[in-house]
Amino acid sequence: QVQLVESGGGSVQAGGSLRLSCAAFGYDISNYCMAWFRQSPGKEREGVTFINRGGATTYANSVKGRFTISEDNAKNTLYLQMNSLKPDDTAIYYCAAARTWYCGDGFTYWGQGTQVTVSS
């Protein structure tokens, strides 16, 4: 049974930083496309960043230069380092895992989400 467990969310002032973690169980993150999504109240879910097994990463324009996706394969954990946070970054952040090495074919597994709140 695959489980993705996020942690690291919280409340921070604008300009601050947070690091989210996504621990995977029953699933080897080193083999598949992984991603972070977010959703704010009244808005559609948005893809924040993606990493495929070719090593390529992509970022939403709104977070480029501020957010960094990374992973620790020994810990089977995905990370999202978020710097220079803005109030518009306030959302529930979700970790997602695909069943393909490339991204773009949808995501099969989702974490429960972790709340990030940025105050001005």
PDB file of C-alpha atoms in Angstrom:
ATOM      1  CA  GLN A   1       0.000   0.000   0.000  1.00  0.00           C
ATOM      2  CA  VAL A   2       1.418   3.338  -1.056  1.00  0.00           C
ATOM      3  CA  GLN A   3       1.387   6.227   1.377  1.00  0.00           C
ATOM      4  CA  LEU A   4       2.699   9.752   1.000  1.00  0.00           C
ATOM      5  CA  VAL A   5       2.984  11.661   4.265  1.00  0.00           C
ATOM      6  CA  GLU A   6       3.632  15.397   4.161  1.00  0.00           C
ATOM      7  CA  SER A   7       4.975  17.500   6.999  1.00  0.00           C
ATOM      8  CA  GLY A   8       6.584  20.865   7.570  1.00  0.00           C
ATOM      9  CA  GLY A   9       3.700  23.204   6.945  1.00  0.00           C
ATOM     10  CA  GLY A  10       2.917  26.075   9.265  1.00  0.00           C
ATOM     11  CA  SER A  11       2.501  29.805   9.599  1.00  0.00           C
ATOM     12  CA  VAL A  12       5.204  32.258   8.619  1.00  0.00           C
ATOM     13  CA  GLN A  13       5.510  35.942   7.881  1.00  0.00           C
ATOM     14  CA  ALA A  14       6.084  37.205   4.381  1.00  0.00           C
ATOM     15  CA  GLY A  15       9.717  36.862   3.407  1.00  0.00           C
ATOM     16  CA  GLY A  16      10.184  33.803   5.558  1.00  0.00           C
ATOM     17  CA  SER A  17      11.002  30.216   4.631  1.00  0.00           C
ATOM     18  CA  LEU A  18       9.578  26.748   5.147  1.00  0.00           C
ATOM     19  CA  ARG A  19      10.649  23.305   4.073  1.00  0.00           C
ATOM     20  CA  LEU A  20       8.017  20.701   3.328  1.00  0.00           C
ATOM     21  CA  SER A  21       8.748  16.992   3.422  1.00  0.00           C
ATOM     22  CA  CYS A  22       6.959  14.091   1.784  1.00  0.00           C
ATOM     23  CA  ALA A  23       7.896  10.655   3.076  1.00  0.00           C
ATOM     24  CA  ALA A  24       6.912   7.777   0.791  1.00  0.00           C
ATOM     25  CA  PHE A  25       5.999   4.299   1.952  1.00  0.00           C
ATOM     26  CA  GLY A  26       5.481   1.307  -0.313  1.00  0.00           C
ATOM     27  CA  TYR A  27       6.810   3.315  -3.248  1.00  0.00           C
ATOM     28  CA  ASP A  28      10.311   4.095  -4.473  1.00  0.00           C
ATOM     29  CA  ILE A  29      10.411   7.791  -5.362  1.00  0.00           C
ATOM     30  CA  SER A  30      13.663   7.375  -7.286  1.00  0.00           C
ATOM     31  CA  ASN A  31      11.845   5.542 -10.084  1.00  0.00           C
ATOM     32  CA  TYR A  32       8.980   7.884 -10.828  1.00  0.00           C
ATOM     33  CA  CYS A  33       7.902  11.430 -11.508  1.00  0.00           C
ATOM     34  CA  MET A  34       7.157  13.334  -8.299  1.00  0.00           C
ATOM     35  CA  ALA A  35       5.507  16.694  -7.789  1.00  0.00           C
ATOM     36  CA  TRP A  36       4.173  19.288  -5.397  1.00  0.00           C
ATOM     37  CA  PHE A  37       0.745  20.837  -5.933  1.00  0.00           C
ATOM     38  CA  ARG A  38      -1.134  23.453  -3.954  1.00  0.00           C
ATOM     39  CA  GLN A  39      -4.694  24.610  -3.601  1.00  0.00           C
ATOM     40  CA  SER A  40      -6.062  27.815  -2.100  1.00  0.00           C
ATOM     41  CA  PRO A  41      -9.709  28.339  -1.141  1.00  0.00           C
ATOM     42  CA  GLY A  42     -11.766  29.148  -4.209  1.00  0.00           C
ATOM     43  CA  LYS A  43      -8.935  28.332  -6.598  1.00  0.00           C
ATOM     44  CA  GLU A  44      -8.118  25.317  -8.714  1.00  0.00           C
ATOM     45  CA  ARG A  45      -5.308  23.011  -7.720  1.00  0.00           C
ATOM     46  CA  GLU A  46      -2.036  24.258  -9.161  1.00  0.00           C
ATOM     47  CA  GLY A  47       1.092  22.329 -10.049  1.00  0.00           C
ATOM     48  CA  VAL A  48       3.981  23.995  -8.228  1.00  0.00           C
ATOM     49  CA  THR A  49       6.970  21.918  -9.261  1.00  0.00           C
ATOM     50  CA  PHE A  50       7.779  18.584 -10.898  1.00  0.00           C
ATOM     51  CA  ILE A  51      10.799  16.315 -11.073  1.00  0.00           C
ATOM     52  CA  ASN A  52      11.190  13.406 -13.477  1.00  0.00           C
ATOM     53  CA  ARG A  53      13.647  10.529 -13.496  1.00  0.00           C
ATOM     54  CA  GLY A  54      15.695  12.196 -16.183  1.00  0.00           C
ATOM     55  CA  GLY A  55      16.552  14.751 -13.529  1.00  0.00           C
ATOM     56  CA  ALA A  56      14.574  17.549 -15.141  1.00  0.00           C
ATOM     57  CA  THR A  57      12.672  19.916 -12.884  1.00  0.00           C
ATOM     58  CA  THR A  58       9.998  22.421 -13.779  1.00  0.00           C
ATOM     59  CA  TYR A  59       8.467  25.200 -11.718  1.00  0.00           C
ATOM     60  CA  ALA A  60       5.376  27.332 -11.948  1.00  0.00           C
ATOM     61  CA  ASN A  61       6.268  30.888 -12.942  1.00  0.00           C
ATOM     62  CA  SER A  62       4.888  32.140  -9.660  1.00  0.00           C
ATOM     63  CA  VAL A  63       7.517  30.252  -7.631  1.00  0.00           C
ATOM     64  CA  LYS A  64      10.567  30.255  -9.898  1.00  0.00           C
ATOM     65  CA  GLY A  65      13.669  31.410  -8.109  1.00  0.00           C
ATOM     66  CA  ARG A  66      12.019  31.008  -4.701  1.00  0.00           C
ATOM     67  CA  PHE A  67      11.085  27.323  -4.409  1.00  0.00           C
ATOM     68  CA  THR A  68      13.336  24.298  -4.888  1.00  0.00           C
ATOM     69  CA  ILE A  69      12.324  20.661  -5.205  1.00  0.00           C
ATOM     70  CA  SER A  70      14.782  18.033  -4.013  1.00  0.00           C
ATOM     71  CA  GLU A  71      14.878  14.496  -2.711  1.00  0.00           C
ATOM     72  CA  ASP A  72      16.803  12.160  -0.458  1.00  0.00           C
ATOM     73  CA  ASN A  73      16.595   8.725  -2.002  1.00  0.00           C
ATOM     74  CA  ALA A  74      18.128   7.066   1.042  1.00  0.00           C
ATOM     75  CA  LYS A  75      15.222   8.410   3.099  1.00  0.00           C
ATOM     76  CA  ASN A  76      12.739   7.980   0.251  1.00  0.00           C
ATOM     77  CA  THR A  77      11.628  11.536   0.911  1.00  0.00           C
ATOM     78  CA  LEU A  78      10.774  14.465  -1.342  1.00  0.00           C
ATOM     79  CA  TYR A  79      11.289  18.058  -0.198  1.00  0.00           C
ATOM     80  CA  LEU A  80      10.087  21.506  -1.137  1.00  0.00           C
ATOM     81  CA  GLN A  81      12.230  24.369   0.071  1.00  0.00           C
ATOM     82  CA  MET A  82      10.211  27.586  -0.007  1.00  0.00           C
ATOM     83  CA  ASN A  83      11.997  30.903   0.405  1.00  0.00           C
ATOM     84  CA  SER A  84      10.849  34.511   0.162  1.00  0.00           C
ATOM     85  CA  LEU A  85       7.316  33.427   0.894  1.00  0.00           C
ATOM     86  CA  LYS A  86       4.440  35.682  -0.061  1.00  0.00           C
ATOM     87  CA  PRO A  87       0.830  35.817   1.172  1.00  0.00           C
ATOM     88  CA  ASP A  88      -0.210  34.462  -2.251  1.00  0.00           C
ATOM     89  CA  ASP A  89       1.666  31.253  -1.407  1.00  0.00           C
ATOM     90  CA  THR A  90      -0.907  30.486   1.285  1.00  0.00           C
ATOM     91  CA  ALA A  91      -2.468  27.138   0.396  1.00  0.00           C
ATOM     92  CA  ILE A  92      -2.665  23.476   1.224  1.00  0.00           C
ATOM     93  CA  TYR A  93       0.361  21.799  -0.328  1.00  0.00           C
ATOM     94  CA  TYR A  94       0.141  18.242  -1.627  1.00  0.00           C
ATOM     95  CA  CYS A  95       2.809  15.769  -2.590  1.00  0.00           C
ATOM     96  CA  ALA A  96       1.961  13.640  -5.639  1.00  0.00           C
ATOM     97  CA  ALA A  97       3.535  10.577  -7.216  1.00  0.00           C
ATOM     98  CA  ALA A  98       3.135   9.167 -10.706  1.00  0.00           C
ATOM     99  CA  ARG A  99       3.487   5.650 -12.040  1.00  0.00           C
ATOM    100  CA  THR A 100       5.741   6.774 -14.871  1.00  0.00           C
ATOM    101  CA  TRP A 101       9.299   8.075 -14.858  1.00  0.00           C
ATOM    102  CA  TYR A 102       8.213  11.070 -16.902  1.00  0.00           C
ATOM    103  CA  CYS A 103       5.750  13.705 -15.822  1.00  0.00           C
ATOM    104  CA  GLY A 104       2.655  14.552 -17.814  1.00  0.00           C
ATOM    105  CA  ASP A 105       0.628  11.389 -17.568  1.00  0.00           C
ATOM    106  CA  GLY A 106      -1.195  12.192 -14.354  1.00  0.00           C
ATOM    107  CA  PHE A 107      -0.542  11.307 -10.738  1.00  0.00           C
ATOM    108  CA  THR A 108      -1.784   8.203  -9.028  1.00  0.00           C
ATOM    109  CA  TYR A 109      -0.857   8.791  -5.405  1.00  0.00           C
ATOM    110  CA  TRP A 110      -1.488  11.845  -3.226  1.00  0.00           C
ATOM    111  CA  GLY A 111      -0.589  12.888   0.257  1.00  0.00           C
ATOM    112  CA  GLN A 112      -3.053  14.279   2.751  1.00  0.00           C
ATOM    113  CA  GLY A 113      -1.799  17.830   2.388  1.00  0.00           C
ATOM    114  CA  THR A 114      -0.111  20.279   4.708  1.00  0.00           C
ATOM    115  CA  GLN A 115      -1.252  23.844   5.336  1.00  0.00           C
ATOM    116  CA  VAL A 116       1.046  26.757   4.625  1.00  0.00           C
ATOM    117  CA  THR A 117      -0.076  30.195   5.763  1.00  0.00           C
ATOM    118  CA  VAL A 118       1.901  33.325   4.953  1.00  0.00           C
ATOM    119  CA  SER A 119       0.931  36.557   6.677  1.00  0.00           C
ATOM    120  CA  SER A 120       1.797  40.022   5.471  1.00  0.00           C
TER     121      SER A 120
END
